[in-house]
Amino acid sequence: MNSINRRTWLRSSILTVGGAAVLPHLAWGETAKAPITLDNFGRASYSPFFKEYIPRQLEEVALKAKLNANENPYGPSPKAIEAFRDMATKGNRYAWKELFDLIDKIAAKEGVSSKHIIMGPGSSDLLEKVGMVFFFEKGGNVVSADPSYMSLMKVAEATGAEWKPVPLKDDWSHDLEAMEKAIDSNTKLVYICNPNNPTGTLTDAQELYDFCSRVSEKVPVFVDEAYLEFMPEKDQKSMVSLVSKGKDVIVARTFSKIHGMAGIRVGYVVGQPETLNRINKITRGGMGITLPSVYAAKASMDDVEFQTKTRKLNNEAKEYVYASLKKQGFEYVPSYTNFMIFPLAMDGQAYLDKMYAQGVGVRSFEILGKSWCRVSMGTMDEMKLFTEALQQVAG
Ligand code: PLP
């Protein structure tokens, strides 16, 4: 496919994404109730718009470039590694006072009191617990964009709640107006991921702020900011300030991305103490976080240089991939994160299998009947392996 054809094709797929936003409500509701299917890893595929391909030969492949989980290839910070290593000797103790110290440090950074924070072993733990606690008592529904990061919605659905997906807009930002309209008397929570996964795209901070401010008067709003720190510092507009203003907004942050600590497992949410008390019913106050992890998180927060370096190298990798995709005739969706998506002119399953066979692990999705690749930014060497494999497989 030449680049002009690819461009036309991309435009048509994006228009289709937008087109779906105006589907008549009845047709939309019918599609949304399609039966849930499980893939061979037990992952559920719920979305009428969005499906994930799973590599067939995952166990056999030793990956040369692991670009499938939006990890930070440069982490953890040397200071975090040192702290983790030193504290391994204290692994016979529970983290207790040390955890409170970390909470105080995070509270000071976020400009809230420590009562506004709950820690967990990764933000997934807290997303899942919110998914349980908000819905297991009375059911109800959760409104979110589609496609988006599904952790919370999957757990909510498992408790019997309904997921009300609202398509992203043509520019891949959240359709906040449509999301507000989708809220009904059974809505228990709204979930927003900004910047969004798997698209890497951004919703305007001021619009989101106004939305959260207004909507949280009716229903709590959960804002997942896992990737916010990949943006230039001046553009990192967190919704935490709404928590300080007393709004029922819950903001999730993680040490897995900019801090490069995905395997060390530390995350937190910031919210109103009353809302956090609900979540606390089913958590043990960060008991899942190991003592060395607590020290690693503290050390990493102080290592600003490491975070700046990650941001810089991530941007360089993105620029390289943009240029290479362009050269190969691919369109792409500009990203605000450490990953990006681009459309494929071939079957997503075949693409994934062929990329894995080359030792390059990426993700592949079907969005509205078309195949897309999501590639995480690794080191420059990994990105070169990726672009070479791409040329062979799909060029
Ligand atoms: N939120 C988003 C949007 C993510 O993409 C991820 C992981 O990829 C998470 C949360 C969970 O991260 P963790 O549990 O490692 O904090």
Tab-separated table of C-alpha atoms and ligand atoms in Angstrom:
chain	number	residue	atom	x	y	z
A	1	MET	CA	0.000	0.000	0.000
A	2	ASN	CA	1.523	3.350	-0.915
A	3	SER	CA	1.520	6.220	1.531
A	4	ILE	CA	-1.356	8.096	-0.146
A	5	ASN	CA	-3.556	5.008	0.029
A	6	ARG	CA	-2.530	4.444	3.619
A	7	ARG	CA	-3.408	8.017	4.460
A	8	THR	CA	-6.823	7.689	2.868
A	9	TRP	CA	-7.335	4.421	4.687
A	10	LEU	CA	-6.267	5.911	8.023
A	11	ARG	CA	-8.593	8.829	7.560
A	12	SER	CA	-11.434	6.478	6.803
A	13	SER	CA	-10.727	4.476	9.969
A	14	ILE	CA	-10.640	7.607	12.092
A	15	LEU	CA	-13.872	8.814	10.581
A	16	THR	CA	-15.374	5.463	11.403
A	17	VAL	CA	-14.298	5.884	15.023
A	18	GLY	CA	-16.025	9.226	15.003
A	19	GLY	CA	-18.955	7.832	13.056
A	20	ALA	CA	-19.626	5.321	15.781
A	21	ALA	CA	-20.114	8.172	18.219
A	22	VAL	CA	-23.351	9.021	16.496
A	23	LEU	CA	-24.704	5.470	16.367
A	24	PRO	CA	-28.341	5.454	17.417
A	25	HIS	CA	-28.586	4.647	21.104
A	26	LEU	CA	-30.586	1.466	20.536
A	27	ALA	CA	-28.086	-0.038	18.127
A	28	TRP	CA	-25.291	0.915	20.487
A	29	GLY	CA	-26.987	-0.688	23.488
A	30	GLU	CA	-27.571	-3.903	21.551
A	31	THR	CA	-23.941	-4.139	20.515
A	32	ALA	CA	-22.734	-3.357	24.018
A	33	LYS	CA	-24.614	-6.379	25.345
A	34	ALA	CA	-22.706	-8.767	23.043
A	35	PRO	CA	-21.574	-11.901	24.937
A	36	ILE	CA	-18.236	-11.641	26.718
A	37	THR	CA	-15.622	-13.964	25.211
A	38	LEU	CA	-12.417	-15.149	26.847
A	39	ASP	CA	-9.106	-15.425	25.042
A	40	ASN	CA	-6.658	-18.220	25.857
A	41	PHE	CA	-5.122	-16.184	28.689
A	42	GLY	CA	-8.519	-15.796	30.290
A	43	ARG	CA	-8.687	-12.134	29.340
A	44	ALA	CA	-12.157	-10.964	28.503
A	45	SER	CA	-13.011	-9.112	25.356
A	46	TYR	CA	-16.003	-6.910	26.082
A	47	SER	CA	-15.869	-3.948	23.822
A	48	PRO	CA	-18.009	-3.751	20.738
A	49	PHE	CA	-15.269	-1.559	19.216
A	50	PHE	CA	-12.090	-2.965	20.473
A	51	LYS	CA	-10.440	-6.368	20.593
A	52	GLU	CA	-6.922	-7.470	21.409
A	53	TYR	CA	-4.925	-10.051	19.450
A	54	ILE	CA	-2.825	-12.418	21.578
A	55	PRO	CA	0.470	-13.796	20.244
A	56	ARG	CA	0.140	-17.512	19.569
A	57	GLN	CA	3.698	-18.500	20.490
A	58	LEU	CA	4.278	-16.286	23.551
A	59	GLU	CA	5.988	-18.923	25.744
A	60	GLU	CA	8.508	-19.988	23.116
A	61	VAL	CA	9.814	-16.570	22.151
A	62	ALA	CA	12.859	-14.918	23.733
A	63	LEU	CA	12.159	-11.277	22.919
A	64	LYS	CA	15.007	-9.091	21.653
A	65	ALA	CA	12.827	-6.007	22.007
A	66	LYS	CA	10.086	-5.993	24.661
A	67	LEU	CA	7.754	-3.255	23.525
A	68	ASN	CA	4.419	-4.638	24.687
A	69	ALA	CA	3.763	-3.295	28.199
A	70	ASN	CA	4.667	0.418	28.172
A	71	GLU	CA	7.541	-0.174	30.556
A	72	ASN	CA	10.463	2.191	31.086
A	73	PRO	CA	13.582	0.582	29.525
A	74	TYR	CA	15.960	2.787	31.557
A	75	GLY	CA	14.637	2.113	35.029
A	76	PRO	CA	14.631	1.757	37.910
A	77	SER	CA	16.659	4.814	38.866
A	78	PRO	CA	20.148	3.907	40.178
A	79	LYS	CA	19.164	5.479	43.505
A	80	ALA	CA	16.045	3.322	43.719
A	81	ILE	CA	18.057	0.184	42.950
A	82	GLU	CA	20.547	1.034	45.679
A	83	ALA	CA	17.780	1.656	48.226
A	84	PHE	CA	15.961	-1.551	47.252
A	85	ARG	CA	19.153	-3.598	47.539
A	86	ASP	CA	20.107	-2.107	50.911
A	87	MET	CA	16.669	-2.704	52.353
A	88	ALA	CA	16.435	-6.333	51.205
A	89	THR	CA	18.213	-7.166	54.483
A	90	LYS	CA	15.182	-5.774	56.358
A	91	GLY	CA	12.856	-8.076	54.423
A	92	ASN	CA	11.920	-9.892	57.643
A	93	ARG	CA	9.877	-6.810	58.677
A	94	TYR	CA	6.558	-5.444	57.479
A	95	ALA	CA	6.673	-1.949	56.046
A	96	TRP	CA	4.804	0.115	58.616
A	97	LYS	CA	6.293	3.415	59.735
A	98	GLU	CA	8.274	3.462	56.469
A	99	LEU	CA	5.039	3.290	54.495
A	100	PHE	CA	3.569	6.214	56.462
A	101	ASP	CA	6.747	8.172	55.722
A	102	LEU	CA	6.292	7.481	52.006
A	103	ILE	CA	2.638	8.545	52.202
A	104	ASP	CA	3.682	11.811	53.901
A	105	LYS	CA	6.261	12.424	51.183
A	106	ILE	CA	3.701	11.809	48.435
A	107	ALA	CA	1.109	13.962	50.234
A	108	ALA	CA	3.590	16.858	50.373
A	109	LYS	CA	4.339	16.462	46.655
A	110	GLU	CA	0.644	16.343	45.717
A	111	GLY	CA	-0.305	19.220	48.038
A	112	VAL	CA	-2.856	17.191	50.035
A	113	SER	CA	-2.916	15.645	53.515
A	114	SER	CA	-1.886	12.024	54.080
A	115	LYS	CA	-5.572	11.202	54.726
A	116	HIS	CA	-6.153	11.839	51.027
A	117	ILE	CA	-3.853	8.988	49.940
A	118	ILE	CA	-4.029	5.195	49.741
A	119	MET	CA	-1.069	3.147	48.571
A	120	GLY	CA	-1.116	-0.172	46.744
A	121	PRO	CA	1.283	-2.617	45.072
A	122	GLY	CA	0.911	-0.845	41.732
A	123	SER	CA	-2.048	1.286	40.738
A	124	SER	CA	-3.723	-1.831	39.204
A	125	ASP	CA	-4.363	-3.044	42.725
A	126	LEU	CA	-6.277	0.152	43.520
A	127	LEU	CA	-8.071	0.279	40.154
A	128	GLU	CA	-9.302	-3.249	40.802
A	129	LYS	CA	-10.303	-2.534	44.385
A	130	VAL	CA	-12.260	0.537	43.302
A	131	GLY	CA	-13.896	-1.679	40.657
A	132	MET	CA	-14.939	-4.079	43.429
A	133	VAL	CA	-15.967	-1.752	46.203
A	134	PHE	CA	-17.980	0.692	44.112
A	135	PHE	CA	-20.073	-2.009	42.501
A	136	PHE	CA	-20.272	-5.162	44.605
A	137	GLU	CA	-22.798	-3.693	47.013
A	138	LYS	CA	-25.391	-2.343	44.632
A	139	GLY	CA	-24.353	-3.029	41.033
A	140	GLY	CA	-24.886	-0.036	38.789
A	141	ASN	CA	-22.750	1.073	35.878
A	142	VAL	CA	-19.399	2.647	35.083
A	143	VAL	CA	-19.001	5.113	32.208
A	144	SER	CA	-15.672	5.295	30.347
A	145	ALA	CA	-14.184	5.904	26.933
A	146	ASP	CA	-13.777	3.065	24.456
A	147	PRO	CA	-11.020	2.127	23.818
A	148	SER	CA	-9.423	2.776	27.174
A	149	TYR	CA	-7.514	0.967	29.923
A	150	MET	CA	-9.837	-1.793	31.047
A	151	SER	CA	-8.657	-2.914	34.524
A	152	LEU	CA	-11.336	-1.151	36.543
A	153	MET	CA	-14.172	-1.867	34.122
A	154	LYS	CA	-13.328	-5.571	33.925
A	155	VAL	CA	-13.544	-5.933	37.699
A	156	ALA	CA	-16.730	-3.850	37.822
A	157	GLU	CA	-18.288	-6.139	35.206
A	158	ALA	CA	-17.158	-9.222	37.118
A	159	THR	CA	-19.143	-7.948	40.136
A	160	GLY	CA	-22.231	-7.718	37.909
A	161	ALA	CA	-22.051	-4.015	37.051
A	162	GLU	CA	-22.608	-2.695	33.548
A	163	TRP	CA	-19.914	-0.960	31.504
A	164	LYS	CA	-21.178	1.961	29.430
A	165	PRO	CA	-18.512	2.591	26.785
A	166	VAL	CA	-18.457	5.943	24.995
A	167	PRO	CA	-16.382	6.137	21.782
A	168	LEU	CA	-13.468	8.552	21.651
A	169	LYS	CA	-13.901	11.576	19.378
A	170	ASP	CA	-12.406	11.905	15.873
A	171	ASP	CA	-9.287	13.470	17.387
A	172	TRP	CA	-9.007	10.538	19.837
A	173	SER	CA	-9.780	12.683	22.872
A	174	HIS	CA	-12.520	11.792	25.373
A	175	ASP	CA	-16.009	12.747	24.268
A	176	LEU	CA	-16.771	14.436	27.567
A	177	GLU	CA	-20.141	15.703	26.423
A	178	ALA	CA	-21.284	12.216	25.404
A	179	MET	CA	-19.854	10.763	28.610
A	180	GLU	CA	-21.831	13.233	30.683
A	181	LYS	CA	-24.978	12.310	28.767
A	182	ALA	CA	-24.283	8.594	29.340
A	183	ILE	CA	-24.442	9.102	33.132
A	184	ASP	CA	-27.766	7.922	34.538
A	185	SER	CA	-29.250	7.232	37.948
A	186	ASN	CA	-27.404	3.872	38.084
A	187	THR	CA	-23.967	5.325	37.337
A	188	LYS	CA	-21.641	4.775	40.295
A	189	LEU	CA	-18.384	5.969	38.744
A	190	VAL	CA	-16.857	7.610	35.667
A	191	TYR	CA	-13.386	6.404	34.596
A	192	ILE	CA	-11.052	8.623	32.563
A	193	CYS	CA	-7.524	7.716	31.493
A	194	ASN	CA	-5.541	10.822	30.506
A	195	PRO	CA	-3.377	10.499	28.502
A	196	ASN	CA	-5.304	7.457	27.345
A	197	ASN	CA	-4.103	3.892	26.944
A	198	PRO	CA	-4.042	2.271	24.331
A	199	THR	CA	-4.231	5.352	22.089
A	200	GLY	CA	-1.552	7.555	23.745
A	201	THR	CA	-3.782	10.572	23.140
A	202	LEU	CA	-4.695	13.521	25.321
A	203	THR	CA	-7.907	15.178	26.435
A	204	ASP	CA	-7.618	18.921	27.010
A	205	ALA	CA	-6.786	19.566	30.678
A	206	GLN	CA	-9.119	22.557	31.089
A	207	GLU	CA	-12.074	20.709	29.538
A	208	LEU	CA	-11.349	17.702	31.712
A	209	TYR	CA	-11.034	19.913	34.786
A	210	ASP	CA	-14.425	21.518	34.116
A	211	PHE	CA	-15.974	18.104	33.419
A	212	CYS	CA	-14.591	16.556	36.634
A	213	SER	CA	-15.566	19.588	38.656
A	214	ARG	CA	-19.181	19.485	37.411
A	215	VAL	CA	-19.734	15.732	37.147
A	216	SER	CA	-18.195	14.880	40.534
A	217	GLU	CA	-21.114	16.732	42.146
A	218	LYS	CA	-23.301	13.851	40.891
A	219	VAL	CA	-20.961	10.870	40.735
A	220	PRO	CA	-17.288	10.223	41.637
A	221	VAL	CA	-14.816	10.583	38.773
A	222	PHE	CA	-11.708	8.372	38.630
A	223	VAL	CA	-8.829	9.892	36.634
A	224	ASP	CA	-5.968	7.534	35.795
A	225	GLU	CA	-2.805	9.583	35.244
A	226	ALA	CA	-0.343	6.691	34.762
A	227	TYR	CA	1.335	8.414	31.790
A	228	LEU	CA	1.027	12.086	32.721
A	229	GLU	CA	4.717	12.388	33.631
A	230	PHE	CA	5.844	11.652	30.073
A	231	MET	CA	4.539	15.075	29.083
A	232	PRO	CA	6.768	18.156	29.419
A	233	GLU	CA	6.621	19.267	33.064
A	234	LYS	CA	4.811	22.505	32.251
A	235	ASP	CA	2.014	20.522	30.545
A	236	GLN	CA	1.472	17.994	33.325
A	237	LYS	CA	-1.955	19.216	34.446
A	238	SER	CA	-3.024	16.770	37.129
A	239	MET	CA	-6.608	16.638	38.407
A	240	VAL	CA	-5.311	16.346	42.003
A	241	SER	CA	-6.050	20.042	42.583
A	242	LEU	CA	-9.750	19.141	42.415
A	243	VAL	CA	-9.277	16.820	45.382
A	244	SER	CA	-7.846	19.760	47.353
A	245	LYS	CA	-10.987	21.706	46.429
A	246	GLY	CA	-13.136	18.995	48.054
A	247	LYS	CA	-14.387	17.422	44.808
A	248	ASP	CA	-15.128	13.694	44.708
A	249	VAL	CA	-12.348	12.964	42.229
A	250	ILE	CA	-9.977	10.013	42.623
A	251	VAL	CA	-6.613	10.338	40.891
A	252	ALA	CA	-4.402	7.280	40.294
A	253	ARG	CA	-0.627	7.533	39.934
A	254	THR	CA	1.997	4.847	39.503
A	255	PHE	CA	5.735	4.305	39.968
A	256	SER	CA	5.668	1.797	37.081
A	257	LYS	CA	6.096	4.239	34.212
A	258	ILE	CA	8.278	7.368	34.536
A	259	HIS	CA	10.008	5.832	37.601
A	260	GLY	CA	10.650	2.552	35.757
A	261	MET	CA	9.484	0.416	38.688
A	262	ALA	CA	6.839	-1.816	37.057
A	263	GLY	CA	8.356	-4.924	38.654
A	264	ILE	CA	8.752	-3.268	42.068
A	265	ARG	CA	5.022	-2.482	42.380
A	266	VAL	CA	4.115	0.830	43.966
A	267	GLY	CA	1.109	2.996	43.148
A	268	TYR	CA	-1.366	5.248	44.912
A	269	VAL	CA	-4.629	7.078	44.623
A	270	VAL	CA	-5.473	10.564	45.854
A	271	GLY	CA	-9.101	11.205	46.828
A	272	GLN	CA	-11.526	12.398	49.488
A	273	PRO	CA	-11.004	10.604	52.832
A	274	GLU	CA	-14.677	9.419	52.871
A	275	THR	CA	-14.274	7.894	49.402
A	276	LEU	CA	-10.945	6.336	50.359
A	277	ASN	CA	-12.580	4.832	53.471
A	278	ARG	CA	-14.872	2.893	51.169
A	279	ILE	CA	-11.828	1.519	49.350
A	280	ASN	CA	-10.114	0.843	52.669
A	281	LYS	CA	-12.844	-1.665	53.490
A	282	ILE	CA	-11.062	-4.090	51.182
A	283	THR	CA	-7.430	-3.024	51.452
A	284	ARG	CA	-4.909	-3.391	54.218
A	285	GLY	CA	-3.452	0.082	53.767
A	286	GLY	CA	-0.714	-0.730	51.304
A	287	MET	CA	0.132	-4.030	53.050
A	288	GLY	CA	0.925	-5.508	49.629
A	289	ILE	CA	3.922	-3.181	49.185
A	290	THR	CA	7.244	-4.648	50.255
A	291	LEU	CA	9.609	-2.761	52.533
A	292	PRO	CA	12.387	-2.510	49.902
A	293	SER	CA	9.784	-1.185	47.420
A	294	VAL	CA	8.829	1.586	49.841
A	295	TYR	CA	12.468	2.692	50.096
A	296	ALA	CA	12.939	2.420	46.331
A	297	ALA	CA	9.898	4.669	45.760
A	298	LYS	CA	11.198	7.276	48.197
A	299	ALA	CA	14.636	7.297	46.562
A	300	SER	CA	13.118	7.479	43.089
A	301	MET	CA	11.001	10.508	43.972
A	302	ASP	CA	14.211	12.368	44.816
A	303	ASP	CA	15.948	11.316	41.591
A	304	VAL	CA	14.554	14.071	39.383
A	305	GLU	CA	17.503	13.675	37.033
A	306	PHE	CA	16.441	10.118	36.200
A	307	GLN	CA	12.889	11.226	35.404
A	308	THR	CA	14.172	14.048	33.164
A	309	LYS	CA	16.494	11.625	31.378
A	310	THR	CA	13.645	9.134	30.812
A	311	ARG	CA	11.453	11.889	29.352
A	312	LYS	CA	14.232	13.012	27.020
A	313	LEU	CA	15.131	9.516	25.787
A	314	ASN	CA	11.462	8.640	25.399
A	315	ASN	CA	10.966	11.698	23.185
A	316	GLU	CA	14.000	10.806	21.098
A	317	ALA	CA	12.694	7.251	20.603
A	318	LYS	CA	9.286	8.627	19.592
A	319	GLU	CA	10.812	11.050	17.071
A	320	TYR	CA	12.836	8.192	15.590
A	321	VAL	CA	9.764	5.938	15.274
A	322	TYR	CA	7.619	8.746	13.822
A	323	ALA	CA	10.268	9.406	11.154
A	324	SER	CA	10.729	5.733	10.409
A	325	LEU	CA	6.977	5.057	10.162
A	326	LYS	CA	6.631	8.027	7.836
A	327	LYS	CA	9.496	6.763	5.681
A	328	GLN	CA	7.850	3.352	5.445
A	329	GLY	CA	4.555	4.961	4.418
A	330	PHE	CA	2.663	4.431	7.667
A	331	GLU	CA	0.449	7.001	9.328
A	332	TYR	CA	0.488	7.192	13.151
A	333	VAL	CA	-1.417	8.820	15.957
A	334	PRO	CA	0.838	11.396	17.706
A	335	SER	CA	1.436	10.284	21.274
A	336	TYR	CA	1.691	12.040	24.646
A	337	THR	CA	2.992	8.905	26.352
A	338	ASN	CA	5.711	6.246	26.055
A	339	PHE	CA	3.822	4.285	23.399
A	340	MET	CA	1.998	4.983	20.154
A	341	ILE	CA	-0.515	3.350	17.846
A	342	PHE	CA	-0.574	3.150	14.082
A	343	PRO	CA	-2.857	1.359	11.647
A	344	LEU	CA	-1.811	-1.804	9.839
A	345	ALA	CA	-2.806	-2.785	6.349
A	346	MET	CA	-2.719	-6.473	7.295
A	347	ASP	CA	-4.442	-8.875	9.646
A	348	GLY	CA	-3.569	-8.012	13.275
A	349	GLN	CA	-3.076	-11.626	14.367
A	350	ALA	CA	-0.734	-12.435	11.475
A	351	TYR	CA	1.186	-9.220	12.162
A	352	LEU	CA	1.615	-10.005	15.839
A	353	ASP	CA	2.737	-13.582	15.200
A	354	LYS	CA	5.278	-12.447	12.610
A	355	MET	CA	6.662	-9.697	14.859
A	356	TYR	CA	7.038	-12.156	17.750
A	357	ALA	CA	8.757	-14.609	15.400
A	358	GLN	CA	11.323	-11.820	14.824
A	359	GLY	CA	11.757	-11.416	18.589
A	360	VAL	CA	9.877	-8.116	18.716
A	361	GLY	CA	7.025	-8.016	21.229
A	362	VAL	CA	4.346	-5.409	20.499
A	363	ARG	CA	0.563	-5.314	20.952
A	364	SER	CA	-2.048	-5.495	18.276
A	365	PHE	CA	-5.673	-4.455	18.481
A	366	GLU	CA	-8.711	-4.366	16.305
A	367	ILE	CA	-10.462	-1.014	16.582
A	368	LEU	CA	-13.705	-0.818	14.661
A	369	GLY	CA	-12.792	-3.732	12.439
A	370	LYS	CA	-9.299	-2.442	11.525
A	371	SER	CA	-5.953	-3.639	12.836
A	372	TRP	CA	-3.636	-1.391	14.829
A	373	CYS	CA	-0.221	-1.861	16.381
A	374	ARG	CA	0.622	-0.399	19.778
A	375	VAL	CA	4.359	-0.135	20.266
A	376	SER	CA	6.011	0.956	23.521
A	377	MET	CA	9.144	3.085	23.398
A	378	GLY	CA	12.211	1.020	24.305
A	379	THR	CA	15.888	1.913	23.937
A	380	MET	CA	17.057	3.226	20.571
A	381	ASP	CA	18.518	-0.234	19.794
A	382	GLU	CA	15.153	-1.837	20.488
A	383	MET	CA	13.379	0.731	18.311
A	384	LYS	CA	15.759	-0.040	15.460
A	385	LEU	CA	14.946	-3.756	15.804
A	386	PHE	CA	11.275	-2.803	15.775
A	387	THR	CA	11.433	-0.674	12.621
A	388	GLU	CA	13.498	-3.323	10.806
A	389	ALA	CA	11.053	-6.074	11.772
A	390	LEU	CA	8.144	-3.851	10.758
A	391	GLN	CA	9.672	-3.288	7.332
A	392	GLN	CA	9.992	-7.047	6.807
A	393	VAL	CA	6.588	-7.979	8.204
A	394	ALA	CA	4.297	-5.193	7.060
A	395	GLY	CA	6.330	-2.874	4.816
B	1	PLP	N1	-3.255	2.583	34.391
B	1	PLP	C1	-2.885	2.552	33.112
B	1	PLP	C2	-3.510	3.505	32.167
B	1	PLP	C3	-1.936	1.630	32.659
B	1	PLP	O1	-1.605	1.615	31.363
B	1	PLP	C4	-1.365	0.741	33.588
B	1	PLP	C5	-0.368	-0.265	33.172
B	1	PLP	O2	0.036	-0.406	32.055
B	1	PLP	C6	-1.787	0.812	34.915
B	1	PLP	C7	-2.731	1.747	35.291
B	1	PLP	C8	-1.292	-0.137	35.948
B	1	PLP	O3	-0.007	0.084	36.313
B	1	PLP	P1	0.599	-0.461	37.650
B	1	PLP	O4	-0.323	-1.470	38.233
B	1	PLP	O5	1.885	-1.079	37.258
B	1	PLP	O6	0.739	0.730	38.539
